[in-house]
Coordinates of C-alpha atoms and ligand atoms in Angstrom, one line a residue:
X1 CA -29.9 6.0 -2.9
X2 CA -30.7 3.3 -6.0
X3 CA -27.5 2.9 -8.1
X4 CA -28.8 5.0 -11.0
X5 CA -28.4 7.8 -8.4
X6 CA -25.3 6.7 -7.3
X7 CA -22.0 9.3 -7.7
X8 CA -20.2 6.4 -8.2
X9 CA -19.1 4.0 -11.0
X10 CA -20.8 0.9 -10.6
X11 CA -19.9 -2.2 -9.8
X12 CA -15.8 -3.1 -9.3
X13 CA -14.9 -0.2 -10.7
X14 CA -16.4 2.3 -7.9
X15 CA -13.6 0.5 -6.5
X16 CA -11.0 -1.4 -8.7
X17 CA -8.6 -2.8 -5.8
X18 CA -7.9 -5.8 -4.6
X19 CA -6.2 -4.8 -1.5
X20 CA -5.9 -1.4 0.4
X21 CA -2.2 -1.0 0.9
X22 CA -1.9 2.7 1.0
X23 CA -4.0 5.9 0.7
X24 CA -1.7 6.9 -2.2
X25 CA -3.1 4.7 -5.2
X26 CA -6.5 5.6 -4.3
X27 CA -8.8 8.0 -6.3
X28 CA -10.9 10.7 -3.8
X29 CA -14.4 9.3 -5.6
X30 CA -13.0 5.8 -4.3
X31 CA -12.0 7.2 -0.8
X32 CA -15.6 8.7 -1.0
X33 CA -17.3 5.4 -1.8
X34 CA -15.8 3.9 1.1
X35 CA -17.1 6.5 3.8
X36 CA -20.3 6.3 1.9
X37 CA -20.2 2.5 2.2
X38 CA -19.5 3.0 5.9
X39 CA -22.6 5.0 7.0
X40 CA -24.5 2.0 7.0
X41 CA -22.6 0.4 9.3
X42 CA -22.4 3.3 12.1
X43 CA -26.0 2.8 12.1
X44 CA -25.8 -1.0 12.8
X45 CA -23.7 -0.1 15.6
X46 CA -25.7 1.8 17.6
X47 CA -28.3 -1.2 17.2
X48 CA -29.1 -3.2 20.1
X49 CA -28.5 -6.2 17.7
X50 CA -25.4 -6.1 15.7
X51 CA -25.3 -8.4 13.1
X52 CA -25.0 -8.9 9.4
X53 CA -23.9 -12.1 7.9
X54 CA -22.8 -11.4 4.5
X55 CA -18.9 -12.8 4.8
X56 CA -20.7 -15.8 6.3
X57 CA -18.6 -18.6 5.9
X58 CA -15.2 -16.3 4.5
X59 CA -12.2 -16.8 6.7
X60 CA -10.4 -13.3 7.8
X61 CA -6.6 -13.4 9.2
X62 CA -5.7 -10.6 11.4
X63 CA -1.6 -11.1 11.3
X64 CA -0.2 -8.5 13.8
X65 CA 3.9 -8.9 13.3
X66 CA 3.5 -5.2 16.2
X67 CA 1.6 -4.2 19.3
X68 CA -1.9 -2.9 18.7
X69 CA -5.2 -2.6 21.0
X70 CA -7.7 -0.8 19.3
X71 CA -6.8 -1.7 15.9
X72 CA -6.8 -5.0 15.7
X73 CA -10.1 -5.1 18.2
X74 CA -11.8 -3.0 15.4
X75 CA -10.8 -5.2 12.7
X76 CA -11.8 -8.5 14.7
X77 CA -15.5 -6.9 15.6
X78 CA -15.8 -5.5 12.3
X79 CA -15.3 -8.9 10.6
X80 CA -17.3 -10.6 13.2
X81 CA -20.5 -8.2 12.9
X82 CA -19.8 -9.2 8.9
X83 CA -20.4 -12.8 10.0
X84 CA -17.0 -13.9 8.9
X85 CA -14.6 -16.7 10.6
X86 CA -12.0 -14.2 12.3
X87 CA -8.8 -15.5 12.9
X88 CA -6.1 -13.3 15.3
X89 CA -2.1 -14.3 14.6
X90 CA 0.0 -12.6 16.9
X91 CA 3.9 -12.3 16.5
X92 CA 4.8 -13.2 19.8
X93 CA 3.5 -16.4 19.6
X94 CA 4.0 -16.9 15.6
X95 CA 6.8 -18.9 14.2
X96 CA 8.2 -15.6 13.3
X97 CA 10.1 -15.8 16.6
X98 CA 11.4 -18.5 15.2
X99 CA 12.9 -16.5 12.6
X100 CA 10.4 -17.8 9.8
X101 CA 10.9 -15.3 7.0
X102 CA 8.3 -13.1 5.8
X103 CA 7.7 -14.7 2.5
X104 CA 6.9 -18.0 4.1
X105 CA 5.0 -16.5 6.8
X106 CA 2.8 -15.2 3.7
X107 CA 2.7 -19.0 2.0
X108 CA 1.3 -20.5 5.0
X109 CA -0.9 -17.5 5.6
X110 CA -2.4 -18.2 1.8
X111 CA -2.4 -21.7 2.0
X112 CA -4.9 -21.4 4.9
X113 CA -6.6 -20.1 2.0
X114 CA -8.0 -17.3 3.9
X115 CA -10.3 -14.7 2.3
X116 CA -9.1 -11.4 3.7
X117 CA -5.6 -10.6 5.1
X118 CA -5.1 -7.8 7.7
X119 CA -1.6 -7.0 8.0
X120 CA 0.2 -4.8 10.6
X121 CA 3.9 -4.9 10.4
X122 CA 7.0 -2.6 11.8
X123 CA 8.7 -2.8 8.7
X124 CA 7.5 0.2 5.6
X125 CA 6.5 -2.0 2.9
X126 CA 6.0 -5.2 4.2
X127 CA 2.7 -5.3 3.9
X128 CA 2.9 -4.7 0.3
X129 CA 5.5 -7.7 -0.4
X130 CA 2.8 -10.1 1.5
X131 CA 0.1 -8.7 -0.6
X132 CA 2.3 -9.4 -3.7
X133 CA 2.2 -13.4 -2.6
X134 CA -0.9 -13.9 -2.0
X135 CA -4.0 -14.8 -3.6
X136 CA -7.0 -12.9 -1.1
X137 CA -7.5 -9.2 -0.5
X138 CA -4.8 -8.1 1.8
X139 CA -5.7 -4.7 4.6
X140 CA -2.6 -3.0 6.0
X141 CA -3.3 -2.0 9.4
X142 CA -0.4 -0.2 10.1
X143 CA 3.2 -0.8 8.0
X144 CA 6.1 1.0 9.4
X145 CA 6.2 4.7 8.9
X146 CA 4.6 4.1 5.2
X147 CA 0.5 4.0 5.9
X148 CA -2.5 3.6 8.2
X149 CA -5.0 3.3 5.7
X150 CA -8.2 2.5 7.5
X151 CA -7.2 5.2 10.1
X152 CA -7.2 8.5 7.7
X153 CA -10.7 6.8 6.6
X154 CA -12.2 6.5 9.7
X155 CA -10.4 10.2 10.7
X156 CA -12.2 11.6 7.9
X157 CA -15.2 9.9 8.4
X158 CA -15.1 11.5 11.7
X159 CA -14.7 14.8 10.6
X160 CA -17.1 14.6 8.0
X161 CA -20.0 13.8 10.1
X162 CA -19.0 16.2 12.2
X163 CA -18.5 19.1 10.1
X164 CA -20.6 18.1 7.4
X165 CA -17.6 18.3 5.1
X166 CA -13.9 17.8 4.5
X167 CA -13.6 20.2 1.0
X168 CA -12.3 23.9 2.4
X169 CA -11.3 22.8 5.8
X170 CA -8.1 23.0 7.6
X171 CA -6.9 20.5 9.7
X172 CA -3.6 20.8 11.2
X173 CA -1.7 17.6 12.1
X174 CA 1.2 18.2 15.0
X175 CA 3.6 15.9 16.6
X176 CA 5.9 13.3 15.5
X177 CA 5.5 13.7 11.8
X178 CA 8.5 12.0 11.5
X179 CA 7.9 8.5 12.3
X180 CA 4.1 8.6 12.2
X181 CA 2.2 6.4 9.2
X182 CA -0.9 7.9 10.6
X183 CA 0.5 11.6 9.4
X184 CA 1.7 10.0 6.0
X185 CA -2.2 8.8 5.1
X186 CA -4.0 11.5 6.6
X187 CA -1.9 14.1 4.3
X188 CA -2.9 12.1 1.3
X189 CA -6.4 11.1 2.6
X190 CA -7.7 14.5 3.5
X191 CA -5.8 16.6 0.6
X192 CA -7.3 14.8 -2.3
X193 CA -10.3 15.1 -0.4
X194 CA -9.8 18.7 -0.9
X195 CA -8.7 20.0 2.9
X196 CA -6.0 22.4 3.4
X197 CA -3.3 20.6 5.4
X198 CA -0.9 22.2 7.9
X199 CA 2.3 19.9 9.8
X200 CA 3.6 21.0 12.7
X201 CA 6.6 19.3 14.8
X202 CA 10.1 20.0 16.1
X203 CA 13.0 20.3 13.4
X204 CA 14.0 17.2 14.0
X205 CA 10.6 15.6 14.0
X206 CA 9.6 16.8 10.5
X207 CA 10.5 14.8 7.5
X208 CA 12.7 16.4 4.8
X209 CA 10.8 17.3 1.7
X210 CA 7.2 16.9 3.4
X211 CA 6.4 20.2 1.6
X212 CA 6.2 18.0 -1.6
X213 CA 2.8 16.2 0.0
X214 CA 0.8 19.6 -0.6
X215 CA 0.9 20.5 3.0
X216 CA 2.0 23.4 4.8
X217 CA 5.1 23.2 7.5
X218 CA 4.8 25.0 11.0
X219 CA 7.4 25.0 14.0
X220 CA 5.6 26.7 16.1
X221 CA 2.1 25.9 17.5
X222 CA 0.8 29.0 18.2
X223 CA 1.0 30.1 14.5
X224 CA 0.1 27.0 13.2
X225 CA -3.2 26.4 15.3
X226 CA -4.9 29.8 14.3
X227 CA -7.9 29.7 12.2
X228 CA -8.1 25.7 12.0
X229 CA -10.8 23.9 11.9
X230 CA -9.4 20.6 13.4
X231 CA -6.6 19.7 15.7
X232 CA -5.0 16.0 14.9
X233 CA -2.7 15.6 17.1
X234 CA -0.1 12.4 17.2
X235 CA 1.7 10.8 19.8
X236 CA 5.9 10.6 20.3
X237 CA 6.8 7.5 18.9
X238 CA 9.2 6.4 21.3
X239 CA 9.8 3.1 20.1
X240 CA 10.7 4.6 16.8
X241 CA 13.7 6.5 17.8
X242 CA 16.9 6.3 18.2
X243 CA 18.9 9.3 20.1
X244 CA 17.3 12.2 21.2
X245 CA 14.6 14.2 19.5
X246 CA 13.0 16.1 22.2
X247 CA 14.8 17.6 24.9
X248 CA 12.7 16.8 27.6
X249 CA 8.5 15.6 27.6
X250 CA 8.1 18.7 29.8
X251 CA 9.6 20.8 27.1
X252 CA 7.7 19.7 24.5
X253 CA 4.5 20.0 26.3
X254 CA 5.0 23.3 26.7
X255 CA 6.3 23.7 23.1
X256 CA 3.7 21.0 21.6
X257 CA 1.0 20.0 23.6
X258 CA -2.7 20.6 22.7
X259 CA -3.4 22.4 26.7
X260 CA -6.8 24.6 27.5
X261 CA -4.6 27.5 27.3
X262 CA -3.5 26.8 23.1
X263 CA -6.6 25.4 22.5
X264 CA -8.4 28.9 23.4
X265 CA -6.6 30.5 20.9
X266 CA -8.8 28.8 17.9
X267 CA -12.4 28.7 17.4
X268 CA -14.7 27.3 19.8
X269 CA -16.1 25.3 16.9
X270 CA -12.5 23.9 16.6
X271 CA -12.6 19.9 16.9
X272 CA -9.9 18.2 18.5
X273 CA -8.7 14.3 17.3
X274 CA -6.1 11.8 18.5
X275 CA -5.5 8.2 16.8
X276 CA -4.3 7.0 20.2
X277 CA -2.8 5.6 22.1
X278 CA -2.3 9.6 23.8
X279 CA 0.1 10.0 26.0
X280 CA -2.0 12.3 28.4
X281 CA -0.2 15.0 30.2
X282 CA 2.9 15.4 26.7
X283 CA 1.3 15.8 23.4
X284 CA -2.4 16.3 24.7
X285 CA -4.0 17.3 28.3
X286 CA -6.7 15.1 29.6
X287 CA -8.8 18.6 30.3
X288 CA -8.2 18.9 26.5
X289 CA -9.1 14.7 25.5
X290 CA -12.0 14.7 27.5
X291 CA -14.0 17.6 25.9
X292 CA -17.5 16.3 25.8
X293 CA -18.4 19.1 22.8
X294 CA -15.1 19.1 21.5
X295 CA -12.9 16.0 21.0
X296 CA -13.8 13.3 18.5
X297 CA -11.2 10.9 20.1
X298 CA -14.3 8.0 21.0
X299 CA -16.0 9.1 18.4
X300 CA -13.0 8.3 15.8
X301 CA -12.5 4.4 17.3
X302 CA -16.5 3.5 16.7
X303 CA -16.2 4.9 12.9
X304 CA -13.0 2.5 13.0
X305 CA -15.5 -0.6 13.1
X306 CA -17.6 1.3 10.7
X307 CA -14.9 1.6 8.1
X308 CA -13.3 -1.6 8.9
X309 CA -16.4 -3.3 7.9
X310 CA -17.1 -1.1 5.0
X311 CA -13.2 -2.1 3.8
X312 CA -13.8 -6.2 4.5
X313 CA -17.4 -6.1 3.2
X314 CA -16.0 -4.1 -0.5
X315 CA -12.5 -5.8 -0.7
X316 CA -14.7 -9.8 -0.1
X317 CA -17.0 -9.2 -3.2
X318 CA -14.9 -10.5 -5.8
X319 CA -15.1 -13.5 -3.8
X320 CA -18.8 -13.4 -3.1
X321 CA -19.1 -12.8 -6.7
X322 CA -21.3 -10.1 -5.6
X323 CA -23.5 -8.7 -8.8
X324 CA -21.1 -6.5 -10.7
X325 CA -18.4 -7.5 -9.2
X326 CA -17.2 -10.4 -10.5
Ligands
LIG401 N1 -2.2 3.7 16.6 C1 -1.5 4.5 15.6 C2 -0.5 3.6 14.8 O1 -0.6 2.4 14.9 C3 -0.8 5.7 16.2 C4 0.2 5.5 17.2 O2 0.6 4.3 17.5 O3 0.7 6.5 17.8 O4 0.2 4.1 14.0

């Protein structure tokens, strides 16, 4: 497509951010021009060679203050397919331990003068107040229970190529609503994109007032599961909680988990998506995960390269003083 043809604004204003904090600042033509951006780079993936070296000579930070596998491996391959200088902090062995605050934790980051900053951190937020000290684009890969930006995009990138389309769908998201950032950007992601949205959780995992994000709230599986399209489902955050908020893993497979038996009761066409990590056997069944026709769950962590590159390459042309993007 040339860029007469292009649905887009051109330029910085197809996407006016510098950094990608949240899901909820972002217009649906700017969610768009990301998974359009990102096509190209599922294609380079599948390529025996995998290389593209337009962040050449950028440094990229990937500062992970909490545990992650596939995230921060998708970020780090994604900004080394870019050709950037990838960098991984981790906490454990960060001066953070050393109870270094956050603020000067984000001074040293920026006077490493790195070009991109990805972020995950436990606390809602703290991504932002980093972002808000320093100079380069900053990614949040995860902040508390707030947002898991580059996940809803590489979720609906997922579905998109595999339905064709988001508009009209219904997706229903079940589990640990509660505690789960993932939920959180989803719900915005794929209602401005124009899906119908269904929750669905115990009580005591459904946040108060969740009605107010457009979607609509089930207890009980069975209902919520008829007549859907796709089936996100979300892992118990365990190391979120405090008390109890399921009686007993067994129970709430039986109440909650995506089995053969609940997933008969939708379509065959019916798609079925985790962010992982699953906890096989609770929230989803293995028979159920490893549906070759069915489950998108590989098929979601390659678009996360795809998107994470898309995100790095857009968020770095400032700096590249790419044309029309200065
Ligand atoms: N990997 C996702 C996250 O970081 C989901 C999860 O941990 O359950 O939020």
């Amino acid at each position: 497509m040339t860029s007469r043809e292009s649905p887009y604004p051109p330029g910085s204003a197809a996407f006016p951010h510098r950094d990608l904090v949240g899901i909820d600042v972002l217009q649906p033509h700017e969610i768009l021009f990301l998974l359009d951006e990102a096509a190209q780079w599922v294609e380079l993936g599948r390529r025996p060679t995998k290389h593209d070296d337009r962040l050449a000579g950028l440094t990229i930070i990937n500062a992970f203050f909490e545990n992650s596998t596939r995230t921060l491996l998708s970020f780090e391959i994604a900004g080394k397919r870019l050709g950037a200088d990838v960098v991984n902090m981790h906490a454990a062995q960060s001066s953070i331990k050393k109870g270094e605050t956050l603020i000067d934790t984000a001074m040293t980051l920026n006077a490493m003068h790195a070009d991109a900053i990805v972020i995950r951190h436990g606390s809602s937020g703290a991504v932002q107040l980093i972002a808000d000290k320093v100079d380069c684009p900053v990614l949040n890969a995860g902040d508390g229970q707030h947002e898991h930006p580059t996940q809803a995009l590489l979720d609906a990138l997922t579905i998109r190529n595999a339905k064709g389309r988001i508009d009209g769908l219904t997706v229903v998201i079940c589990g640990d609503i509660l505690h789960s950032r993932v939920a959180r950007s989803n719900i915005l992601c794929l209602t401005s994109l124009g899906a119908r949205v269904r929750v669905c959780a115990p009580p005591a995992l459904m946040p108060a007032g969740i009605e107010e994000m457009k979607v609509e709230v089930f207890h009980d599986f069975n209902t919520a599961i008829e007549g859907v399209d796709v089936v996100m489902m979300l892992r118990l955050q365990m190391e979120r909680m405090e008390g109890e908020f399921i009686p007993s893993p067994r129970e709430y497979r039986h109440l909650y988990g995506l089995t053969e038996e609940r997933l008969a009761r939708t379509s065959p066409d019916t798609l079925v998506m985790h962010p992982g990590p699953m906890n096989r056997g609770i929230e989803i069944d293995s028979t159920v995960a490893d549906l070759v026709d069915r489950s998108l769950i590989t098929r979601q962590v390659e678009m996360g390269v795809a998107i994470r590159m898309a995100c790095l390459d857009v968020l770095t042309r400032r700096t590249r003083k790419v044309e029309g993007w200065q």
